[in-house]
PDB file of C-alpha atoms and ligand atoms in Angstrom:
ATOM      1  CA  MET A   1       0.139  -0.117  -0.008  1.00 54.00           C
ATOM      2  CA  ALA A   2       2.109   2.775  -1.263  1.00 43.00           C
ATOM      3  CA  ALA A   3       0.381   5.867   0.504  1.00 44.00           C
ATOM      4  CA  ALA A   4       1.440   4.170   3.878  1.00 45.00           C
ATOM      5  CA  ASP A   5       5.046   3.788   3.119  1.00 48.00           C
ATOM      6  CA  VAL A   6       6.102   7.120   5.065  1.00 43.00           C
ATOM      7  CA  THR A   7       9.577   8.079   4.913  1.00 51.00           C
ATOM      8  CA  GLY A   8       9.529  11.729   6.446  1.00 51.00           C
ATOM      9  CA  PRO A   9       9.091  12.696   9.978  1.00 70.00           C
ATOM     10  CA  ARG A  10       5.992  10.765  10.886  1.00 92.00           C
ATOM     11  CA  GLY A  11       2.909  11.725  13.512  1.00 97.00           C
ATOM     12  CA  ARG A  12       1.804   8.650  15.524  1.00 97.00           C
ATOM     13  CA  PHE A  13      -1.403   6.664  15.001  1.00 98.00           C
ATOM     14  CA  ILE A  14      -3.446   5.628  17.937  1.00 98.00           C
ATOM     15  CA  SER A  15      -6.537   3.812  17.688  1.00 98.00           C
ATOM     16  CA  ILE A  16      -9.158   3.340  20.354  1.00 98.00           C
ATOM     17  CA  GLU A  17     -11.305   0.281  20.487  1.00 98.00           C
ATOM     18  CA  GLY A  18     -14.114  -1.394  22.718  1.00 98.00           C
ATOM     19  CA  GLY A  19     -17.761  -2.471  22.449  1.00 95.00           C
ATOM     20  CA  GLU A  20     -20.764  -0.470  22.267  1.00 91.00           C
ATOM     21  CA  GLY A  21     -20.830   2.640  24.707  1.00 92.00           C
ATOM     22  CA  ALA A  22     -17.232   1.743  26.243  1.00 96.00           C
ATOM     23  CA  GLY A  23     -16.681   5.623  26.035  1.00 96.00           C
ATOM     24  CA  LYS A  24     -14.620   5.615  22.658  1.00 97.00           C
ATOM     25  CA  SER A  25     -15.923   9.096  21.321  1.00 95.00           C
ATOM     26  CA  THR A  26     -15.597  10.717  24.766  1.00 96.00           C
ATOM     27  CA  GLN A  27     -11.992   9.743  25.266  1.00 97.00           C
ATOM     28  CA  ILE A  28     -11.172  10.441  21.742  1.00 97.00           C
ATOM     29  CA  ALA A  29     -12.261  14.134  22.469  1.00 96.00           C
ATOM     30  CA  LEU A  30     -10.332  14.359  25.830  1.00 97.00           C
ATOM     31  CA  LEU A  31      -7.203  12.920  24.027  1.00 97.00           C
ATOM     32  CA  ALA A  32      -7.402  15.275  21.309  1.00 96.00           C
ATOM     33  CA  GLY A  33      -7.935  17.998  23.469  1.00 95.00           C
ATOM     34  CA  ALA A  34      -4.870  17.143  25.608  1.00 96.00           C
ATOM     35  CA  LEU A  35      -2.533  16.662  22.493  1.00 96.00           C
ATOM     36  CA  GLU A  36      -3.474  20.188  20.975  1.00 95.00           C
ATOM     37  CA  ARG A  37      -2.806  21.479  24.336  1.00 94.00           C
ATOM     38  CA  ALA A  38       0.764  19.927  24.331  1.00 94.00           C
ATOM     39  CA  GLY A  39       1.101  21.469  21.169  1.00 94.00           C
ATOM     40  CA  ILE A  40       0.872  18.402  18.956  1.00 95.00           C
ATOM     41  CA  ALA A  41      -1.350  18.715  15.676  1.00 96.00           C
ATOM     42  CA  VAL A  42      -4.133  15.848  15.561  1.00 97.00           C
ATOM     43  CA  GLN A  43      -6.558  14.590  13.414  1.00 97.00           C
ATOM     44  CA  ALA A  44      -9.566  12.497  15.110  1.00 98.00           C
ATOM     45  CA  THR A  45     -11.350  10.348  12.702  1.00 98.00           C
ATOM     46  CA  ARG A  46     -13.382   7.200  13.015  1.00 98.00           C
ATOM     47  CA  GLU A  47     -14.469   3.969  11.415  1.00 98.00           C
ATOM     48  CA  PRO A  48     -16.345   2.731   9.764  1.00 98.00           C
ATOM     49  CA  GLY A  49     -15.833   6.260   7.814  1.00 98.00           C
ATOM     50  CA  GLY A  50     -13.214   9.185   8.022  1.00 98.00           C
ATOM     51  CA  SER A  51     -12.965   9.811   4.419  1.00 98.00           C
ATOM     52  CA  PRO A  52     -15.806  10.546   1.839  1.00 98.00           C
ATOM     53  CA  GLY A  53     -15.999   7.166   0.092  1.00 98.00           C
ATOM     54  CA  ALA A  54     -15.649   5.419   3.474  1.00 98.00           C
ATOM     55  CA  GLU A  55     -18.450   7.412   4.864  1.00 98.00           C
ATOM     56  CA  ALA A  56     -20.557   6.245   2.072  1.00 98.00           C
ATOM     57  CA  ILE A  57     -19.717   2.625   2.911  1.00 98.00           C
ATOM     58  CA  ARG A  58     -20.643   3.469   6.611  1.00 97.00           C
ATOM     59  CA  GLU A  59     -24.289   4.063   5.697  1.00 96.00           C
ATOM     60  CA  LEU A  60     -24.515   1.197   3.922  1.00 96.00           C
ATOM     61  CA  LEU A  61     -23.053  -0.946   7.009  1.00 95.00           C
ATOM     62  CA  LEU A  62     -25.125   0.650   9.780  1.00 92.00           C
ATOM     63  CA  GLU A  63     -28.581   1.339   8.066  1.00 89.00           C
ATOM     64  CA  GLY A  64     -31.391  -1.722   7.380  1.00 80.00           C
ATOM     65  CA  GLU A  65     -32.304  -4.475   8.953  1.00 81.00           C
ATOM     66  CA  GLY A  66     -29.702  -6.769  11.097  1.00 77.00           C
ATOM     67  CA  GLU A  67     -29.435  -9.417   8.050  1.00 83.00           C
ATOM     68  CA  ARG A  68     -29.062  -6.948   5.410  1.00 89.00           C
ATOM     69  CA  TRP A  69     -25.318  -7.989   4.978  1.00 94.00           C
ATOM     70  CA  ASP A  70     -23.718 -11.276   5.849  1.00 95.00           C
ATOM     71  CA  ALA A  71     -20.543 -11.471   7.768  1.00 96.00           C
ATOM     72  CA  THR A  72     -18.275 -11.872   5.061  1.00 98.00           C
ATOM     73  CA  ALA A  73     -19.869  -9.060   3.037  1.00 97.00           C
ATOM     74  CA  GLU A  74     -19.692  -6.880   6.166  1.00 97.00           C
ATOM     75  CA  ALA A  75     -15.910  -7.616   6.435  1.00 98.00           C
ATOM     76  CA  LEU A  76     -15.381  -7.010   2.661  1.00 98.00           C
ATOM     77  CA  LEU A  77     -17.006  -3.473   3.064  1.00 98.00           C
ATOM     78  CA  LEU A  78     -15.413  -2.707   6.119  1.00 98.00           C
ATOM     79  CA  VAL A  79     -11.840  -3.372   4.863  1.00 98.00           C
ATOM     80  CA  ALA A  80     -12.785  -1.475   1.453  1.00 98.00           C
ATOM     81  CA  ALA A  81     -13.679   1.658   3.747  1.00 98.00           C
ATOM     82  CA  ARG A  82     -10.679   1.317   5.927  1.00 98.00           C
ATOM     83  CA  TYR A  83      -8.222   1.144   2.680  1.00 98.00           C
ATOM     84  CA  ASP A  84      -9.788   4.265   1.377  1.00 98.00           C
ATOM     85  CA  HIS A  85      -9.646   5.960   4.840  1.00 98.00           C
ATOM     86  CA  VAL A  86      -5.886   4.921   5.370  1.00 98.00           C
ATOM     87  CA  THR A  87      -4.630   5.788   1.730  1.00 98.00           C
ATOM     88  CA  ARG A  88      -6.531   9.247   1.668  1.00 98.00           C
ATOM     89  CA  VAL A  89      -6.518  10.615   5.164  1.00 98.00           C
ATOM     90  CA  ILE A  90      -4.638   8.779   7.757  1.00 98.00           C
ATOM     91  CA  ALA A  91      -1.269   7.994   5.924  1.00 97.00           C
ATOM     92  CA  PRO A  92      -1.109  11.442   4.532  1.00 97.00           C
ATOM     93  CA  ALA A  93      -1.793  12.970   7.838  1.00 97.00           C
ATOM     94  CA  LEU A  94       0.905  10.873   9.561  1.00 97.00           C
ATOM     95  CA  ALA A  95       3.029  11.733   6.593  1.00 96.00           C
ATOM     96  CA  GLN A  96       2.890  15.387   7.558  1.00 96.00           C
ATOM     97  CA  GLY A  97       3.748  14.901  11.073  1.00 96.00           C
ATOM     98  CA  VAL A  98      -0.022  15.101  12.203  1.00 97.00           C
ATOM     99  CA  TRP A  99      -1.016  12.509  15.135  1.00 97.00           C
ATOM    100  CA  VAL A 100      -4.270  10.640  14.086  1.00 98.00           C
ATOM    101  CA  VAL A 101      -6.659   9.346  16.580  1.00 98.00           C
ATOM    102  CA  SER A 102      -9.068   6.968  15.207  1.00 98.00           C
ATOM    103  CA  ASP A 103     -12.450   5.866  16.756  1.00 98.00           C
ATOM    104  CA  ARG A 104     -11.877   2.106  15.905  1.00 98.00           C
ATOM    105  CA  PHE A 105      -9.879   0.490  13.316  1.00 98.00           C
ATOM    106  CA  ALA A 106      -8.945  -3.050  12.112  1.00 98.00           C
ATOM    107  CA  ASP A 107      -9.474  -4.636  15.592  1.00 98.00           C
ATOM    108  CA  SER A 108     -13.089  -3.839  15.366  1.00 98.00           C
ATOM    109  CA  THR A 109     -13.246  -6.054  12.267  1.00 98.00           C
ATOM    110  CA  MET A 110     -11.680  -8.815  14.272  1.00 98.00           C
ATOM    111  CA  ALA A 111     -13.871  -8.444  17.029  1.00 98.00           C
ATOM    112  CA  TYR A 112     -17.341  -7.840  15.403  1.00 97.00           C
ATOM    113  CA  GLN A 113     -16.838  -9.901  12.221  1.00 97.00           C
ATOM    114  CA  GLY A 114     -14.339 -12.376  13.532  1.00 98.00           C
ATOM    115  CA  TYR A 115     -15.062 -13.399  17.284  1.00 98.00           C
ATOM    116  CA  GLY A 116     -18.735 -11.900  17.091  1.00 97.00           C
ATOM    117  CA  ARG A 117     -20.029 -13.162  13.572  1.00 95.00           C
ATOM    118  CA  GLY A 118     -17.854 -16.206  12.935  1.00 97.00           C
ATOM    119  CA  VAL A 119     -15.704 -14.958   9.921  1.00 98.00           C
ATOM    120  CA  ALA A 120     -12.371 -17.113   9.944  1.00 98.00           C
ATOM    121  CA  LEU A 121      -9.672 -14.700  11.984  1.00 98.00           C
ATOM    122  CA  THR A 122      -6.981 -16.041   9.638  1.00 98.00           C
ATOM    123  CA  ASP A 123      -9.260 -14.700   6.580  1.00 98.00           C
ATOM    124  CA  LEU A 124      -9.715 -11.336   8.305  1.00 98.00           C
ATOM    125  CA  ALA A 125      -5.790 -11.284   8.938  1.00 98.00           C
ATOM    126  CA  ALA A 126      -5.398 -12.154   5.076  1.00 98.00           C
ATOM    127  CA  LEU A 127      -7.709  -9.502   3.975  1.00 98.00           C
ATOM    128  CA  HIS A 128      -6.102  -6.761   6.046  1.00 98.00           C
ATOM    129  CA  SER A 129      -2.632  -7.869   4.667  1.00 98.00           C
ATOM    130  CA  PHE A 130      -4.051  -7.402   1.331  1.00 98.00           C
ATOM    131  CA  ALA A 131      -5.255  -4.058   1.725  1.00 98.00           C
ATOM    132  CA  LEU A 132      -2.924  -2.426   4.402  1.00 97.00           C
ATOM    133  CA  GLY A 133       0.308  -4.474   4.088  1.00 97.00           C
ATOM    134  CA  GLU A 134       2.170  -3.868   7.609  1.00 96.00           C
ATOM    135  CA  PHE A 135       0.508  -0.560   8.161  1.00 97.00           C
ATOM    136  CA  SER A 136      -1.098  -0.552  11.762  1.00 98.00           C
ATOM    137  CA  PRO A 137      -1.388   1.572  14.759  1.00 98.00           C
ATOM    138  CA  ASP A 138       1.523   2.769  17.142  1.00 97.00           C
ATOM    139  CA  LEU A 139      -0.716   2.102  19.902  1.00 98.00           C
ATOM    140  CA  THR A 140      -4.284   0.578  20.311  1.00 98.00           C
ATOM    141  CA  VAL A 141      -6.161   1.490  23.327  1.00 98.00           C
ATOM    142  CA  ILE A 142      -8.989  -1.151  24.182  1.00 98.00           C
ATOM    143  CA  LEU A 143     -11.599   0.193  26.453  1.00 98.00           C
ATOM    144  CA  ASP A 144     -12.893  -2.839  28.509  1.00 98.00           C
ATOM    145  CA  LEU A 145     -16.321  -2.650  30.184  1.00 96.00           C
ATOM    146  CA  PRO A 146     -19.169  -5.259  31.070  1.00 96.00           C
ATOM    147  CA  VAL A 147     -21.685  -5.683  28.638  1.00 95.00           C
ATOM    148  CA  GLU A 148     -24.608  -4.404  30.334  1.00 92.00           C
ATOM    149  CA  THR A 149     -22.990  -1.293  31.565  1.00 94.00           C
ATOM    150  CA  GLY A 150     -21.771  -0.388  27.839  1.00 92.00           C
ATOM    151  CA  LEU A 151     -25.272  -1.249  26.248  1.00 90.00           C
ATOM    152  CA  ALA A 152     -26.745   1.067  28.931  1.00 89.00           C
ATOM    153  CA  ARG A 153     -24.498   3.893  28.098  1.00 90.00           C
ATOM    154  CA  ALA A 154     -25.260   3.366  24.496  1.00 85.00           C
ATOM    155  CA  ALA A 155     -28.955   3.136  24.818  1.00 83.00           C
ATOM    156  CA  ALA A 156     -29.302   6.220  26.819  1.00 83.00           C
ATOM    157  CA  ARG A 157     -27.532   7.885  24.262  1.00 77.00           C
ATOM    158  CA  SER A 158     -29.088   7.125  20.930  1.00 69.00           C
ATOM    159  CA  ALA A 159     -31.540   4.716  19.126  1.00 66.00           C
ATOM    160  CA  ALA A 160     -29.745   1.252  18.525  1.00 64.00           C
ATOM    161  CA  ASP A 161     -28.253   0.731  15.115  1.00 65.00           C
ATOM    162  CA  ARG A 162     -27.746  -2.591  13.268  1.00 64.00           C
ATOM    163  CA  PHE A 163     -24.873  -3.681  15.357  1.00 65.00           C
ATOM    164  CA  GLU A 164     -26.514  -2.559  19.048  1.00 61.00           C
ATOM    165  CA  ARG A 165     -29.522  -4.553  18.061  1.00 64.00           C
ATOM    166  CA  LEU A 166     -27.551  -7.924  18.057  1.00 65.00           C
ATOM    167  CA  ASP A 167     -28.222 -10.040  21.028  1.00 87.00           C
ATOM    168  CA  TYR A 168     -26.259 -10.254  24.391  1.00 87.00           C
ATOM    169  CA  ALA A 169     -24.269 -13.155  23.603  1.00 92.00           C
ATOM    170  CA  PHE A 170     -22.864 -11.379  20.677  1.00 94.00           C
ATOM    171  CA  HIS A 171     -21.798  -8.656  22.880  1.00 94.00           C
ATOM    172  CA  GLU A 172     -20.131 -11.067  25.329  1.00 96.00           C
ATOM    173  CA  ARG A 173     -18.177 -12.487  22.329  1.00 97.00           C
ATOM    174  CA  LEU A 174     -17.113  -9.052  21.147  1.00 97.00           C
ATOM    175  CA  ARG A 175     -15.770  -8.321  24.822  1.00 98.00           C
ATOM    176  CA  HIS A 176     -13.788 -11.748  24.940  1.00 98.00           C
ATOM    177  CA  GLY A 177     -12.372 -11.094  21.240  1.00 98.00           C
ATOM    178  CA  PHE A 178     -11.353  -7.595  22.220  1.00 98.00           C
ATOM    179  CA  GLN A 179      -9.585  -8.991  25.374  1.00 98.00           C
ATOM    180  CA  ARG A 180      -7.987 -11.756  23.300  1.00 98.00           C
ATOM    181  CA  ILE A 181      -6.716  -9.270  20.779  1.00 98.00           C
ATOM    182  CA  ALA A 182      -5.050  -7.335  23.675  1.00 98.00           C
ATOM    183  CA  ALA A 183      -3.520 -10.535  25.204  1.00 98.00           C
ATOM    184  CA  ASP A 184      -2.271 -11.501  21.734  1.00 98.00           C
ATOM    185  CA  ASN A 185      -0.742  -8.239  20.767  1.00 98.00           C
ATOM    186  CA  PRO A 186       0.903  -6.889  24.205  1.00 98.00           C
ATOM    187  CA  ALA A 187       3.308  -4.636  22.229  1.00 97.00           C
ATOM    188  CA  ARG A 188       0.636  -2.732  20.499  1.00 98.00           C
ATOM    189  CA  CYS A 189      -2.328  -2.852  22.740  1.00 98.00           C
ATOM    190  CA  VAL A 190      -3.268  -1.814  26.230  1.00 98.00           C
ATOM    191  CA  LEU A 191      -6.450  -2.941  27.764  1.00 98.00           C
ATOM    192  CA  ILE A 192      -8.160  -0.093  29.984  1.00 98.00           C
ATOM    193  CA  ASP A 193     -10.839  -0.729  32.407  1.00 98.00           C
ATOM    194  CA  ALA A 194     -13.369   2.039  31.082  1.00 98.00           C
ATOM    195  CA  SER A 195     -15.979   1.686  34.132  1.00 96.00           C
ATOM    196  CA  GLY A 196     -14.686   4.749  35.929  1.00 96.00           C
ATOM    197  CA  ASP A 197     -15.763   8.288  35.430  1.00 95.00           C
ATOM    198  CA  PRO A 198     -14.371   9.864  32.044  1.00 96.00           C
ATOM    199  CA  GLN A 199     -11.732  11.821  33.739  1.00 96.00           C
ATOM    200  CA  THR A 200     -10.219   8.752  35.365  1.00 96.00           C
ATOM    201  CA  VAL A 201     -10.318   6.878  32.247  1.00 97.00           C
ATOM    202  CA  HIS A 202      -8.728   9.600  30.637  1.00 97.00           C
ATOM    203  CA  ARG A 203      -5.770   9.891  32.886  1.00 97.00           C
ATOM    204  CA  THR A 204      -5.299   5.907  32.389  1.00 97.00           C
ATOM    205  CA  VAL A 205      -5.367   6.585  28.503  1.00 98.00           C
ATOM    206  CA  LEU A 206      -2.520   9.424  28.943  1.00 97.00           C
ATOM    207  CA  ASP A 207      -0.511   7.111  31.348  1.00 97.00           C
ATOM    208  CA  ALA A 208      -0.362   4.490  28.513  1.00 97.00           C
ATOM    209  CA  ILE A 209       0.590   6.877  25.907  1.00 96.00           C
ATOM    210  CA  GLY A 210       3.279   8.216  28.310  1.00 95.00           C
ATOM    211  CA  HIS A 211       4.468   4.435  28.915  1.00 95.00           C
ATOM    212  CA  ARG A 212       4.131   3.345  25.182  1.00 95.00           C
ATOM    213  CA  LEU A 213       4.843   6.308  23.220  1.00 94.00           C
ATOM    214  CA  GLY A 214       7.381   7.954  25.527  1.00 91.00           C
ATOM    215  CA  ILE A 215       5.556  11.127  25.568  1.00 89.00           C
ATOM    216  CA  ALA A 216       3.964  12.786  28.590  1.00 89.00           C
ATOM    217  CA  VAL A 217       0.842  14.806  28.078  1.00 90.00           C
ATOM    218  CA  ALA A 218      -1.131  16.652  30.675  1.00 89.00           C
ATOM    219  CA  SER A 219      -4.557  15.588  31.140  1.00 87.00           C
ATOM    220  CA  HIS A 220      -7.509  17.642  29.644  1.00 76.00           C
ATOM    221  CA  PRO A 221      -9.404  19.587  32.372  1.00 71.00           C
ATOM    222  CA  ASP A 222     -12.518  20.819  30.510  1.00 62.00           C
ATOM    223  CA  LEU A 223     -14.351  17.489  30.333  1.00 55.00           C
ATOM    224  CA  GLY A 224     -17.912  18.910  29.718  1.00 43.00           C
ATOM    225  CA  ARG A 225     -16.607  21.405  27.087  1.00 43.00           C
ATOM    226  CA  VAL A 226     -14.949  19.032  24.736  1.00 37.00           C
ATOM    227  CA  THR A 227     -17.206  16.277  25.136  1.00 37.00           C
ATOM    228  CA  HIS A 228     -19.837  18.476  23.832  1.00 31.00           C
ATOM    229  CA  ALA A 229     -17.732  20.019  21.065  1.00 31.00           C
ATOM    230  CA  ARG A 230     -16.596  16.978  19.722  1.00 34.00           C
ATOM    231  CA  THR A 231     -18.687  14.003  20.501  1.00 34.00           C
ATOM    232  CA  GLU A 232     -22.325  15.009  19.473  1.00 34.00           C
ATOM    233  CA  GLY A 233     -22.310  13.379  16.271  1.00 37.00           C
ATOM    234  CA  LYS A 234     -19.029  11.713  16.614  1.00 43.00           C
ATOM    235  CA  PRO A 235     -15.461  13.055  15.270  1.00 38.00           C
TER     236      PRO A 235
HETATM  237  N1  Z5A B   1     -17.927  -1.939  13.230  1.00 69.88           N
HETATM  238  C1  Z5A B   1     -17.717  -3.201  12.862  1.00 69.88           C
HETATM  239  O1  Z5A B   1     -18.648  -4.209  12.913  1.00 69.88           O
HETATM  240  N2  Z5A B   1     -16.425  -3.585  12.304  1.00 69.88           N
HETATM  241  C2  Z5A B   1     -15.562  -2.787  12.156  1.00 69.88           C
HETATM  242  O2  Z5A B   1     -14.687  -3.175  11.580  1.00 69.88           O
HETATM  243  C3  Z5A B   1     -15.893  -1.596  12.662  1.00 69.88           C
HETATM  244  C4  Z5A B   1     -17.317  -1.238  13.091  1.00 69.88           C
HETATM  245  C5  Z5A B   1     -14.850  -0.334  12.160  1.00 69.88           C
HETATM  246  C6  Z5A B   1     -20.110   1.710  14.428  1.00 69.88           C
HETATM  247  O3  Z5A B   1     -20.965   2.322  15.113  1.00 69.88           O
HETATM  248  C7  Z5A B   1     -20.581   0.210  14.378  1.00 69.88           C
HETATM  249  O4  Z5A B   1     -19.736  -0.297  13.461  1.00 69.88           O
HETATM  250  C8  Z5A B   1     -20.217  -0.482  15.693  1.00 69.88           C
HETATM  251  C9  Z5A B   1     -19.210  -1.394  15.467  1.00 69.88           C
HETATM  252  C10 Z5A B   1     -19.375  -1.521  13.795  1.00 69.88           C
HETATM  253  N3  Z5A B   1     -21.128  -0.928  16.268  1.00 69.88           N
HETATM  254  N4  Z5A B   1     -22.389  -0.521  16.957  1.00 69.88           N
HETATM  255  N5  Z5A B   1     -23.121  -0.023  17.487  1.00 69.88           N
HETATM  256  P1  Z5A B   1     -20.822   3.719  15.710  1.00 69.88           P
HETATM  257  O5  Z5A B   1     -19.708   4.455  15.386  1.00 69.88           O
HETATM  258  O6  Z5A B   1     -22.042   4.398  15.715  1.00 69.88           O
HETATM  259  O7  Z5A B   1     -20.701   3.366  17.325  1.00 69.88           O
HETATM  260  P2  Z5A B   1     -19.624   2.897  18.231  1.00 69.88           P
HETATM  261  O8  Z5A B   1     -18.436   2.888  17.589  1.00 69.88           O
HETATM  262  O9  Z5A B   1     -20.268   1.486  18.860  1.00 69.88           O
HETATM  263  O10 Z5A B   1     -19.812   3.861  19.545  1.00 69.88           O
HETATM  264  P3  Z5A B   1     -20.844   3.999  20.684  1.00 69.88           P
HETATM  265  O11 Z5A B   1     -21.429   2.760  21.001  1.00 69.88           O
HETATM  266  O12 Z5A B   1     -21.690   5.032  20.108  1.00 69.88           O
HETATM  267  O13 Z5A B   1     -20.141   4.597  21.828  1.00 69.88           O
HETATM  268  P4  Z5A B   1     -18.748   4.892  22.330  1.00 69.88           P
HETATM  269  O14 Z5A B   1     -18.105   5.930  21.329  1.00 69.88           O
HETATM  270  O15 Z5A B   1     -17.923   3.823  22.633  1.00 69.88           O
HETATM  271  O16 Z5A B   1     -18.964   5.686  23.730  1.00 69.88           O
HETATM  272  P5  Z5A B   1     -19.427   7.503  23.871  1.00 69.88           P
HETATM  273  O17 Z5A B   1     -20.233   7.953  22.614  1.00 69.88           O
HETATM  274  O18 Z5A B   1     -18.127   8.061  24.095  1.00 69.88           O
HETATM  275  O19 Z5A B   1     -20.253   7.368  25.190  1.00 69.88           O
HETATM  276  C11 Z5A B   1     -21.632   6.628  25.215  1.00 69.88           C
HETATM  277  C12 Z5A B   1     -22.352   7.338  26.354  1.00 69.88           C
HETATM  278  O20 Z5A B   1     -21.854   6.973  27.586  1.00 69.88           O
HETATM  279  C13 Z5A B   1     -22.534   8.726  26.138  1.00 69.88           C
HETATM  280  O21 Z5A B   1     -23.643   9.291  26.588  1.00 69.88           O
HETATM  281  C14 Z5A B   1     -21.222   9.354  26.988  1.00 69.88           C
HETATM  282  O22 Z5A B   1     -21.682  10.541  27.681  1.00 69.88           O
HETATM  283  C15 Z5A B   1     -21.330   8.018  28.188  1.00 69.88           C
HETATM  284  N6  Z5A B   1     -20.135   7.992  28.720  1.00 69.88           N
HETATM  285  C16 Z5A B   1     -18.876   7.815  28.066  1.00 69.88           C
HETATM  286  N7  Z5A B   1     -17.860   7.640  28.889  1.00 69.88           N
HETATM  287  C17 Z5A B   1     -18.448   7.486  30.135  1.00 69.88           C
HETATM  288  C18 Z5A B   1     -18.001   6.885  31.574  1.00 69.88           C
HETATM  289  N8  Z5A B   1     -16.465   6.829  31.671  1.00 69.88           N
HETATM  290  N9  Z5A B   1     -18.815   6.833  32.722  1.00 69.88           N
HETATM  291  C19 Z5A B   1     -20.328   6.861  32.301  1.00 69.88           C
HETATM  292  N10 Z5A B   1     -20.724   7.562  31.011  1.00 69.88           N
HETATM  293  C20 Z5A B   1     -19.871   7.569  30.016  1.00 69.88           C
END
């Protein structure tokens, strides 16, 4: 994937993962605010989506009945969207020295379509290898939360989409999948308890960035303002 072959000074790529209502959008808003205050240029983005083509695919994925797409079609659509997002948005930003923080990335496909919906993990890995080569986040923060807590948070926020309407056992497989991904990729992933209040989780995320990426960033103090500015409607 030529656009990801960055040779100059490069920004860092952080993905935030987790199940429904884990607090990804909230943490991305806080993290982006903290990085900006530290003088780091940062671009917040999301998946599926993040580029015009990928946003069009997002609409195909999230609308309609639960069985509109089978799990394999879903995976193919997601990886097509991801390729577009990486080549047109993420890799060019990193090449300019901008840090990119993404609400979900490839681990969501492993968790949802793989652990959740039964597509072989080896097939998904091969698909990603074809689309992205060796490109991957520098750090993946996985927000871990009991299923019932996450679904209650998500339900309080908005009407359920195609994925949120899937059954409880699916969401348990998802949580287990993310925990496995963290255990299998310890150099890239950090699993964080997301059951605390937003500022507590935020400070834990910044600690992880300090340890893993070697940069100390002060926490963002203004939770209410940043949360509303950046999370209504997602990044
Ligand atoms: N999907 C997939 O299947 N495969 C893939 O490869 C990819 C995605 C990339 C995207 O939907 C869907 O696509 C997703 C997986 C699938 N499934 N669903 N649903 P989305 O982008 O619309 O939704 P999401 O990514 O799942 O995020 P979310 O569930 O909407 O929530 P969140 O971003 O993790 O949480 P939040 O918006 O920050 O917080 C939710 C609520 O809880 C909100 O009212 C907050 O104020 C509150 N909150 C947040 N943090 C806290 C704490 N710490 N305490 C208490 N309350 C909190």
